[in-house]
């Protein structure tokens, strides 16, 4: 049930038929954009793998900030194995506690 103070926002999205060719072209990523993004991801993965700490952010020598968010699974196989073992340990601990509490 909605209260009298709740608001509904409606956003009108123009159809591509209403856009100029220039507006359509500026709305999509170009091959150059995609290539630059891929290069950035590769640079982030390399920096992440070189980094000793488990921080999710790093700074390159030129001051640019890299974010590893979403790339954690590419850190290394050893890192992934440790994470999985930790996850399994947490699950098993919680399930064991729940089982003891039920008895």
C-alpha positions in Angstrom: 0.0 0.0 0.0 1.4 3.4 -1.0 1.2 6.3 1.4 -0.2 9.7 0.2 3.4 11.1 0.3 4.9 8.5 -2.1 5.9 9.8 -5.5 6.2 8.1 -8.8 8.8 9.4 -11.3 8.3 8.8 -15.0 11.2 9.4 -17.3 10.4 9.7 -21.0 13.1 8.1 -23.2 13.1 9.3 -26.7 12.9 6.8 -29.5 15.8 6.6 -31.9 13.4 7.8 -34.6 13.3 11.1 -32.7 17.1 11.5 -32.6 19.5 13.0 -35.1 22.2 10.8 -36.6 24.8 12.7 -34.5 22.9 12.0 -31.3 22.6 8.3 -32.2 26.3 8.0 -32.9 27.3 9.8 -29.7 25.1 7.4 -27.7 27.0 4.3 -28.7 30.5 3.2 -27.8 33.0 3.3 -30.7 35.6 0.7 -31.5 38.1 3.2 -30.1 36.1 3.4 -26.8 35.9 -0.4 -26.6 39.6 -0.8 -27.3 40.5 1.8 -24.6 38.2 0.1 -22.1 39.8 -3.3 -22.8 43.3 -1.8 -22.4 42.2 -0.3 -19.0 40.9 -3.7 -17.8 44.2 -5.4 -18.8 46.2 -2.6 -17.0 44.0 -3.1 -13.9 44.5 -6.9 -13.9 48.3 -6.5 -14.2 48.4 -3.9 -11.4 46.1 -6.1 -9.2 48.3 -9.2 -9.7 51.5 -7.2 -8.9 49.9 -5.7 -5.7 50.8 -7.4 -2.4 47.8 -6.1 -0.4 44.2 -7.2 -0.9 43.0 -3.6 -1.2 40.4 -3.2 -4.0 42.0 0.0 -5.2 45.4 0.9 -6.4 47.2 3.9 -7.8 49.4 3.8 -10.8 52.7 5.8 -10.9 50.9 8.5 -12.9 48.3 9.1 -10.2 45.5 7.3 -12.0 43.3 5.3 -9.7 42.5 1.8 -10.7 39.5 -0.1 -9.3 39.6 -3.9 -9.1 35.9 -4.2 -8.3 34.5 -7.0 -10.4 37.9 -8.3 -11.4 38.7 -10.1 -8.1 38.2 -13.5 -9.8 41.1 -12.7 -12.1 43.6 -12.0 -9.2 45.1 -15.5 -9.3 44.2 -19.2 -8.9 45.8 -19.3 -5.4 43.7 -16.3 -4.3 40.5 -17.9 -5.7 41.3 -21.2 -4.0 41.8 -19.4 -0.6 38.6 -17.5 -1.0 36.7 -20.7 -1.8 38.2 -22.4 1.2 37.3 -19.5 3.4 33.7 -19.5 2.1 33.4 -23.2 2.6 34.6 -22.8 6.2 32.1 -20.0 6.9 29.2 -22.0 5.4 30.2 -25.2 7.4 30.6 -23.2 10.6 27.2 -21.6 10.3 25.5 -24.9 9.3 27.1 -26.7 12.2 26.0 -24.0 14.6 22.4 -24.2 13.3 22.4 -27.9 13.5 23.6 -27.8 17.2 21.0 -25.2 18.0 18.2 -27.4 16.5 19.1 -30.4 18.6 
